[in-house]
Short mmCIF file of C-alpha atoms in Angstrom, two decimals:
data_model
loop_
_atom_site.label_atom_id
_atom_site.label_comp_id
_atom_site.label_asym_id
_atom_site.label_seq_id
_atom_site.Cartn_x
_atom_site.Cartn_y
_atom_site.Cartn_z
CA UNK A 93 96.19 72.28 130.61
CA UNK A 94 98.74 73.88 128.06
CA UNK A 95 98.61 77.71 127.99
CA UNK A 96 98.21 79.85 125.06
CA UNK A 97 101.98 80.65 125.24
CA UNK A 98 103.09 77.03 125.42
CA UNK A 99 100.97 76.15 122.30
CA UNK A 100 102.19 78.95 120.17
CA UNK A 101 105.97 78.04 120.99
CA UNK A 102 104.89 74.36 120.20
CA UNK A 103 103.43 74.95 117.14
CA UNK A 104 106.45 77.09 115.88
CA UNK A 105 108.37 74.19 116.65
CA UNK A 106 106.31 71.41 115.11
CA UNK A 107 107.05 70.45 111.69
CA UNK A 108 103.63 70.04 110.71
CA UNK A 109 100.43 71.46 111.42
CA UNK A 110 96.51 70.51 111.10
CA UNK A 111 93.72 72.83 110.01
CA UNK A 112 92.80 73.22 113.45
CA UNK A 113 96.55 74.19 114.40
CA UNK A 114 96.55 76.91 111.53
CA UNK A 115 93.12 78.37 112.73
CA UNK A 116 94.06 78.70 116.24
CA UNK A 117 97.55 80.48 115.47
CA UNK A 118 95.65 82.97 113.20
CA UNK A 119 93.12 83.89 115.84
CA UNK A 120 95.59 83.75 118.40
CA UNK A 121 98.16 86.33 116.45
CA UNK A 122 95.18 88.40 116.19
CA UNK A 123 93.68 88.65 119.29
CA UNK A 124 94.21 91.10 122.28
CA UNK A 125 96.09 88.20 124.28
CA UNK A 126 99.24 88.61 121.43
CA UNK A 127 99.39 92.51 121.59
CA UNK A 128 102.71 92.40 123.63
CA UNK A 129 103.96 89.80 121.19
CA UNK A 130 103.11 91.42 118.33
CA UNK A 131 104.62 94.84 119.58
CA UNK A 132 107.85 93.15 120.56
CA UNK A 133 108.15 91.24 117.05
CA UNK A 134 107.44 94.40 114.92
CA UNK A 135 109.91 96.28 117.10
CA UNK A 136 112.88 93.74 116.47
CA UNK A 137 112.17 93.67 112.73
CA UNK A 138 110.74 96.92 111.88
CA UNK A 139 113.55 97.56 109.24
CA UNK A 140 112.71 94.36 107.29
CA UNK A 141 109.01 94.95 107.61
CA UNK A 142 109.08 98.46 106.57
CA UNK A 143 111.47 97.27 103.42
CA UNK A 144 108.73 94.55 102.89
CA UNK A 145 111.01 91.72 103.40
CA UNK A 146 109.48 88.47 105.03
CA UNK A 147 110.67 87.17 107.82
CA UNK A 148 111.80 83.64 107.68
CA UNK A 149 109.70 80.84 109.62
CA UNK A 150 111.05 80.41 112.77
CA UNK A 151 112.10 82.17 116.02
CA UNK A 152 115.55 81.73 117.80
CA UNK A 153 115.95 80.64 121.51
CA UNK A 154 116.68 84.50 121.95
CA UNK A 155 113.62 85.65 120.72
CA UNK A 156 111.78 82.83 122.81
CA UNK A 157 113.33 84.06 125.98
CA UNK A 158 112.55 87.63 125.16
CA UNK A 159 108.73 86.94 124.25
CA UNK A 160 108.51 84.93 127.41
CA UNK A 161 109.80 87.38 129.63
CA UNK A 162 108.66 90.60 127.99
CA UNK A 163 112.18 92.06 127.56
CA UNK A 164 113.19 94.00 124.37
CA UNK A 165 116.39 93.81 122.37
CA UNK A 166 119.26 96.17 122.46
CA UNK A 167 118.66 99.63 120.62
CA UNK A 168 121.33 101.63 119.02
CA UNK A 169 121.70 105.35 119.46
CA UNK A 170 119.36 105.77 116.26
CA UNK A 171 116.45 104.03 118.21
CA UNK A 172 116.91 100.76 115.83
CA UNK A 173 116.98 97.24 116.86
CA UNK A 174 120.53 95.68 117.04
CA UNK A 175 121.32 91.90 116.75
CA UNK A 176 118.26 90.89 114.73
CA UNK A 177 119.84 87.65 113.19
CA UNK A 178 117.85 84.77 113.81
CA UNK A 179 118.47 81.18 113.34
CA UNK A 180 115.83 79.76 111.34
CA UNK A 181 114.48 75.87 111.30
CA UNK A 182 113.26 74.43 108.10
CA UNK A 183 109.60 74.00 107.17
CA UNK A 184 107.17 76.39 108.59
CA UNK A 185 106.64 78.63 105.92
CA UNK A 186 102.82 78.92 106.46
CA UNK A 187 103.84 80.33 109.91
CA UNK A 188 106.23 82.85 108.00
CA UNK A 189 103.14 83.89 105.99
CA UNK A 190 100.76 84.50 109.20
CA UNK A 191 103.83 86.35 111.34
CA UNK A 192 105.06 88.56 108.53
CA UNK A 193 101.20 89.81 107.85
CA UNK A 194 100.42 90.04 111.64
CA UNK A 195 104.09 91.80 112.03
CA UNK A 196 103.93 94.10 109.30
CA UNK A 197 100.61 95.59 110.60
CA UNK A 198 98.74 93.77 107.63
CA UNK A 199 95.27 91.94 107.84
CA UNK A 200 94.37 88.91 109.68
CA UNK A 201 91.56 87.08 108.26
CA UNK A 202 89.73 83.74 108.90
CA UNK A 203 89.74 83.22 105.16
CA UNK A 204 93.75 83.24 105.39
CA UNK A 205 93.70 79.54 106.12
CA UNK A 206 92.36 78.59 102.72
CA UNK A 207 94.37 76.33 100.60
CA UNK A 208 97.07 77.64 98.11
CA UNK A 209 95.12 76.69 95.39
CA UNK A 210 92.78 79.35 96.10
CA UNK A 211 95.35 81.81 96.90
CA UNK A 212 96.76 81.16 93.21
CA UNK A 213 93.17 81.62 91.94
CA UNK A 214 92.79 85.21 93.69
CA UNK A 215 96.31 86.02 92.83
CA UNK A 216 95.42 88.25 89.78
CA UNK A 217 92.53 90.04 91.53
CA UNK A 218 94.28 93.31 91.69
CA UNK A 219 94.55 95.07 88.41
CA UNK A 220 96.73 98.15 88.03
CA UNK A 221 96.98 100.82 85.46
CA UNK A 222 98.59 103.16 88.05
CA UNK A 223 99.17 102.57 91.63
CA UNK A 224 98.46 105.17 94.32
CA UNK A 225 100.73 106.31 96.64
CA UNK A 226 99.46 106.84 100.44
CA UNK A 227 98.55 110.14 102.11
CA UNK A 228 100.94 112.16 103.51
CA UNK A 229 101.51 115.55 105.88
CA UNK A 230 99.70 118.30 103.88
CA UNK A 231 97.20 121.17 104.67
CA UNK A 232 96.09 124.48 103.69
CA UNK A 233 96.28 127.58 106.32
CA UNK A 234 93.83 129.97 105.59
CA UNK A 235 94.33 133.35 107.18
CA UNK A 236 91.78 135.42 108.59
CA UNK A 237 92.29 137.85 105.76
CA UNK A 238 91.72 135.41 103.06
CA UNK A 239 95.31 134.50 102.18
CA UNK A 240 96.06 130.76 101.83
CA UNK A 241 99.52 128.94 102.76
CA UNK A 242 100.01 125.54 101.54
CA UNK A 243 101.71 123.15 104.30
CA UNK A 244 103.69 119.98 103.73
CA UNK A 245 106.67 118.08 105.31
CA UNK A 246 109.26 119.83 103.30
CA UNK A 247 109.05 123.08 105.16
CA UNK A 248 110.25 124.29 108.53
CA UNK A 249 110.22 127.88 109.38
CA UNK A 250 108.52 130.84 111.02
CA UNK A 251 105.30 131.52 109.22
CA UNK A 252 103.78 134.99 110.15
CA UNK A 253 102.86 137.02 112.95
CA UNK A 254 98.73 137.83 113.52
CA UNK A 255 98.59 140.38 116.39
CA UNK A 256 100.24 138.88 119.41
CA UNK A 257 100.71 135.31 118.12
CA UNK A 258 103.44 133.99 116.18
CA UNK A 259 102.70 130.87 113.51
CA UNK A 260 105.64 128.19 113.25
CA UNK A 261 105.39 125.31 110.61
CA UNK A 262 107.21 122.62 111.45
CA UNK A 263 108.60 119.67 109.21
CA UNK A 264 106.79 117.22 111.38
CA UNK A 265 103.44 118.09 109.77
CA UNK A 266 102.45 120.39 113.12
CA UNK A 267 101.87 123.82 113.02
CA UNK A 268 102.39 125.48 116.35
CA UNK A 269 100.81 128.76 117.51
CA UNK A 270 102.90 130.77 120.21
CA UNK A 271 101.50 133.94 122.17
CA UNK A 272 103.83 136.50 122.58
CA UNK A 273 102.80 139.30 124.72
CA UNK A 274 99.19 140.68 125.11
CA UNK A 275 96.74 141.36 122.49
CA UNK A 276 96.19 145.33 122.42
CA UNK A 277 92.77 146.54 121.47
CA UNK A 278 92.80 144.32 118.26
CA UNK A 279 90.07 141.94 117.20
CA UNK A 280 91.45 138.33 117.67
CA UNK A 281 91.80 137.00 113.81
CA UNK A 282 90.26 133.49 113.22
CA UNK A 283 92.25 131.15 110.83
CA UNK A 284 91.16 127.73 109.34
CA UNK A 285 93.26 124.75 108.71
CA UNK A 286 92.12 122.38 105.92
CA UNK A 287 93.37 118.87 104.98
CA UNK A 288 92.75 117.56 101.69
CA UNK A 289 91.82 114.01 100.91
CA UNK A 290 95.05 112.03 101.12
CA UNK A 291 96.54 114.61 103.77
CA UNK A 292 96.72 114.80 107.42
CA UNK A 293 98.21 117.63 109.85
CA UNK A 294 98.48 118.57 113.59
CA UNK A 295 97.99 121.81 115.03
CA UNK A 296 99.05 123.02 118.60
CA UNK A 297 97.42 125.74 120.22
CA UNK A 298 98.93 128.88 122.39
CA UNK A 299 97.39 126.80 125.46
CA UNK A 300 99.04 123.46 124.66
CA UNK A 301 95.92 122.01 123.29
CA UNK A 302 96.90 119.67 120.44
CA UNK A 303 94.63 118.69 117.60
CA UNK A 304 95.43 115.91 114.84
CA UNK A 305 93.15 116.44 111.41
CA UNK A 306 92.42 113.45 109.40
CA UNK A 307 91.94 113.30 105.84
CA UNK A 308 89.13 115.73 104.15
CA UNK A 309 88.97 117.71 107.60
CA UNK A 310 88.99 121.37 108.77
CA UNK A 311 89.23 123.48 111.72
CA UNK A 312 88.27 127.03 112.45
CA UNK A 313 89.84 128.79 115.41
CA UNK A 314 90.94 132.01 116.80
CA UNK A 315 94.80 132.53 116.96
CA UNK A 316 94.61 132.98 120.52
CA UNK A 317 91.80 132.07 123.19
CA UNK A 318 90.19 135.08 125.00
CA UNK A 319 87.07 135.35 127.19
CA UNK A 320 85.09 132.55 129.12
CA UNK A 321 85.60 129.75 126.60
CA UNK A 322 88.10 128.31 124.03
CA UNK A 323 85.81 127.56 121.05
CA UNK A 324 86.69 125.97 117.60
CA UNK A 325 84.80 124.55 114.84
CA UNK A 326 85.30 121.39 112.81
CA UNK A 327 84.26 119.21 109.98
CA UNK A 328 85.85 115.81 108.90
CA UNK A 329 87.28 114.21 111.74
CA UNK A 330 89.62 115.46 114.56
CA UNK A 331 91.48 114.30 117.54
CA UNK A 332 91.96 116.33 120.60
CA UNK A 333 94.46 116.36 123.58
CA UNK A 334 92.84 119.39 125.34
CA UNK A 335 95.08 121.25 128.02
CA UNK A 336 93.13 121.69 131.20
CA UNK A 337 91.78 124.97 132.07
CA UNK A 338 89.07 124.92 134.78
CA UNK A 339 88.38 129.03 134.00
CA UNK A 340 87.75 128.39 130.32
CA UNK A 341 86.42 125.41 129.19
CA UNK A 342 87.01 124.35 125.93
CA UNK A 343 84.08 123.75 123.13
CA UNK A 344 84.18 122.03 119.88
CA UNK A 345 81.24 122.52 117.31
CA UNK A 346 80.68 119.78 114.52
CA UNK A 347 77.86 120.60 112.70
CA UNK A 348 74.76 119.93 115.12
CA UNK A 349 76.93 118.75 117.95
CA UNK A 350 78.85 120.86 120.39
CA UNK A 351 81.37 119.23 122.91
CA UNK A 352 82.26 120.58 126.22
CA UNK A 353 85.42 119.92 127.92
CA UNK A 354 87.99 121.00 130.60
CA UNK A 355 91.01 118.70 129.79
CA UNK A 356 90.64 115.30 128.06
CA UNK A 357 91.49 113.35 125.13
CA UNK A 358 88.60 112.48 122.64
CA UNK A 359 87.86 111.95 118.75
CA UNK A 360 85.13 113.69 116.73
CA UNK A 361 84.12 112.14 113.36
CA UNK A 362 81.71 114.60 111.60
CA UNK A 363 82.12 113.91 107.71
CA UNK A 364 79.28 115.35 105.66
CA UNK A 365 78.96 112.10 103.71
CA UNK A 366 78.28 110.09 107.25
CA UNK A 367 74.84 110.02 108.71
CA UNK A 368 76.15 110.42 112.49
CA UNK A 369 78.51 112.44 114.32
CA UNK A 370 80.61 110.40 116.58
CA UNK A 371 82.34 111.55 119.53
CA UNK A 372 84.67 109.06 121.59
CA UNK A 373 86.13 109.38 124.62
CA UNK A 374 89.68 108.29 125.66
CA UNK A 375 90.48 109.99 128.92
CA UNK A 376 88.66 112.64 131.16
CA UNK A 377 85.01 113.21 130.45
CA UNK A 378 82.94 115.60 127.98
CA UNK A 379 79.32 116.45 127.47
CA UNK A 380 77.83 116.19 124.12
CA UNK A 381 75.03 118.29 123.24
CA UNK A 382 72.69 118.23 120.24
CA UNK A 383 72.14 121.89 119.37
CA UNK A 384 68.69 122.00 117.76
CA UNK A 385 66.85 119.66 120.53
CA UNK A 386 69.29 120.49 123.47
CA UNK A 387 69.63 116.74 124.29
CA UNK A 388 73.05 116.34 126.04
CA UNK A 389 74.86 113.23 127.32
CA UNK A 390 77.89 112.93 129.81
CA UNK A 391 80.50 110.77 128.25
CA UNK A 392 82.82 108.64 130.25
CA UNK A 393 86.21 107.04 128.85
CA UNK A 394 85.69 103.91 126.73
CA UNK A 395 82.19 105.22 125.56
CA UNK A 396 80.88 106.91 122.37
CA UNK A 397 77.84 109.25 121.29
CA UNK A 398 76.48 108.95 118.35
CA UNK A 399 74.26 111.91 116.94
CA UNK A 400 71.84 111.66 113.96
CA UNK A 401 71.56 114.40 111.52
CA UNK A 402 67.89 114.55 112.55
CA UNK A 403 68.94 115.06 116.23
CA UNK A 404 69.02 111.49 117.52
CA UNK A 405 71.48 110.97 120.35
CA UNK A 406 72.71 107.37 121.63
CA UNK A 407 75.13 106.50 123.88
CA UNK A 408 77.52 103.40 122.86
CA UNK A 409 79.64 101.47 125.47
CA UNK A 410 82.55 99.17 125.17
CA UNK A 411 83.87 101.29 122.11
CA UNK A 412 86.65 99.70 120.10
CA UNK A 413 89.13 102.71 121.47
CA UNK A 414 91.83 101.34 118.87
CA UNK A 415 89.72 101.69 115.88
CA UNK A 416 88.49 104.91 116.72
CA UNK A 417 91.64 106.80 116.99
CA UNK A 418 93.66 104.22 114.49
CA UNK A 419 93.91 106.75 112.05
CA UNK A 420 96.11 109.06 114.29
CA UNK A 421 98.40 106.27 114.90
CA UNK A 422 98.89 105.60 111.32
CA UNK A 423 96.91 102.57 110.87
CA UNK A 424 93.59 101.51 109.32
CA UNK A 425 91.63 99.05 111.78
CA UNK A 426 88.57 97.41 110.58
CA UNK A 427 86.32 95.38 112.87
CA UNK A 428 83.81 93.37 110.97
CA UNK A 429 83.33 96.17 108.57
CA UNK A 430 81.53 95.83 104.87
CA UNK A 431 83.39 96.47 101.95
CA UNK A 432 81.20 99.93 101.73
CA UNK A 433 82.82 101.41 105.26
CA UNK A 434 86.62 99.92 104.15
CA UNK A 435 86.44 101.62 100.97
CA UNK A 436 85.32 105.06 102.16
CA UNK A 437 88.04 104.80 104.68
CA UNK A 438 90.63 104.08 102.23
CA UNK A 439 88.99 106.55 99.58
CA UNK A 440 89.61 109.35 101.86
CA UNK A 441 93.27 108.44 102.51
CA UNK A 442 94.41 107.61 98.89
CA UNK A 443 92.21 110.50 97.28
CA UNK A 444 90.17 108.02 94.91
CA UNK A 445 86.96 107.73 93.65
CA UNK A 446 85.44 104.14 94.15
CA UNK A 447 82.90 102.19 92.28
CA UNK A 448 81.39 98.93 93.80
CA UNK A 449 79.66 96.65 91.45
CA UNK A 450 77.91 93.64 92.56
CA UNK A 451 76.82 92.24 95.67
CA UNK A 452 79.89 91.52 97.89
CA UNK A 453 79.00 90.13 101.35
CA UNK A 454 82.52 89.91 102.99
CA UNK A 455 83.19 91.68 106.08
CA UNK A 456 86.93 92.65 107.15
CA UNK A 457 88.77 92.59 110.34
CA UNK A 458 92.34 93.62 111.04
CA UNK A 459 94.67 96.49 110.60
CA UNK A 460 97.22 97.85 108.22
CA UNK A 461 99.64 100.51 108.22
CA UNK A 462 98.60 103.43 106.36
CA UNK A 463 102.01 104.27 104.80
CA UNK A 464 101.85 101.65 102.02
CA UNK A 465 100.46 101.84 98.23
CA UNK A 466 96.88 101.28 97.83
CA UNK A 467 97.66 98.00 95.93
CA UNK A 468 99.42 96.31 98.93
CA UNK A 469 96.29 97.05 100.71
CA UNK A 470 94.22 95.34 98.00
CA UNK A 471 96.64 92.58 97.72
CA UNK A 472 95.77 91.49 101.69
CA UNK A 473 92.12 91.94 101.16
CA UNK A 474 91.90 89.63 98.22
CA UNK A 475 92.93 86.88 100.40
CA UNK A 476 89.46 86.56 101.61
CA UNK A 477 88.59 85.41 97.92
CA UNK A 478 85.80 86.17 95.61
CA UNK A 479 86.62 90.01 95.47
CA UNK A 480 88.77 91.96 92.73
CA UNK A 481 89.90 95.24 92.34
CA UNK A 482 91.10 97.25 89.45
CA UNK A 483 93.17 100.89 89.69
CA UNK A 484 92.61 103.00 86.86
CA UNK A 485 94.48 106.43 87.62
CA UNK A 486 92.30 107.77 90.57
CA UNK A 487 89.32 105.82 90.24
CA UNK A 488 89.09 102.34 92.00
CA UNK A 489 86.52 99.45 90.66
CA UNK A 490 85.77 96.68 93.22
CA UNK A 491 83.83 93.64 91.96
CA UNK A 492 82.93 89.95 93.15
#
């Protein structure tokens, strides 16, 4: 019986495909079975993909060997792949299109296998008065006495000393707190880090705990941890990698929810315009408590707890972890999401207002990098057909 890998190579060498072949290849390249293949191909062609250049439609024997054996290409001192030249065969332009969308980290849709006539019909589905740049590393640091400091990638220097703590602003979009000496007879200051819509930022606490903030989020925290617990408060969405300290548990409060941890990796989503507070665990264990009812739930890796604003608590198993933390890894990942869920996430990152007109029934699955302009996202979304986008300054109109 022919394996998936054998069929993949046979199709790439074939001069003609039927509809069944096209559907199978699209599904295969988008499945978990092809994850290693997608990662290898993206690494090999990352320069071309980032530049927006479509890869020609074929794979060389060298690439075949590397894919089959799981080996990578040689890297130069700068970390880029060398010897990327590929010998291409003639006539697999459809394969090139699919491979480009997958390798570039763009969406894969079942609808992509529609005829080129339909693609031409939807080719004008994105109307631009202004394109929208993607979000970037930016945040506002509000100090305990009310002063605010704007943070961005362009700055890299020592900021300020608060008590026994030194705050370092780094150009990689991370704020680092370093404890220097003992706190003598002073109250511990509390600072707040806030990311606007279209922003993201990270913070490292003196204990080594790391936190990443998604767009439209905030975290309030002491400049150094003392006492019996390490406690912070968040809004929006944050991803935590908590340093283990059994003598001082870590507590995260998000609205009506408290998450108690020792040392673990987890994500909390608590946007005000969402009906649920979601806590998703990747490593370790946490206990989620609804503060008004005192209901609590122990969470294991791969599980998620949803807490309603009315106090309901539900454990979800078999969670798509890639989707839950995609934003932290620089991606949008959708899994059968409707247009409202898709546009809500895009609106936060691109800082736009969205108007959805009419009934749009399509659901979307796939992934795309967050570092592309908004029009590029819409060009891919429109491949489903029957959907139109209009960008007018900071407003986006979506219609059937």
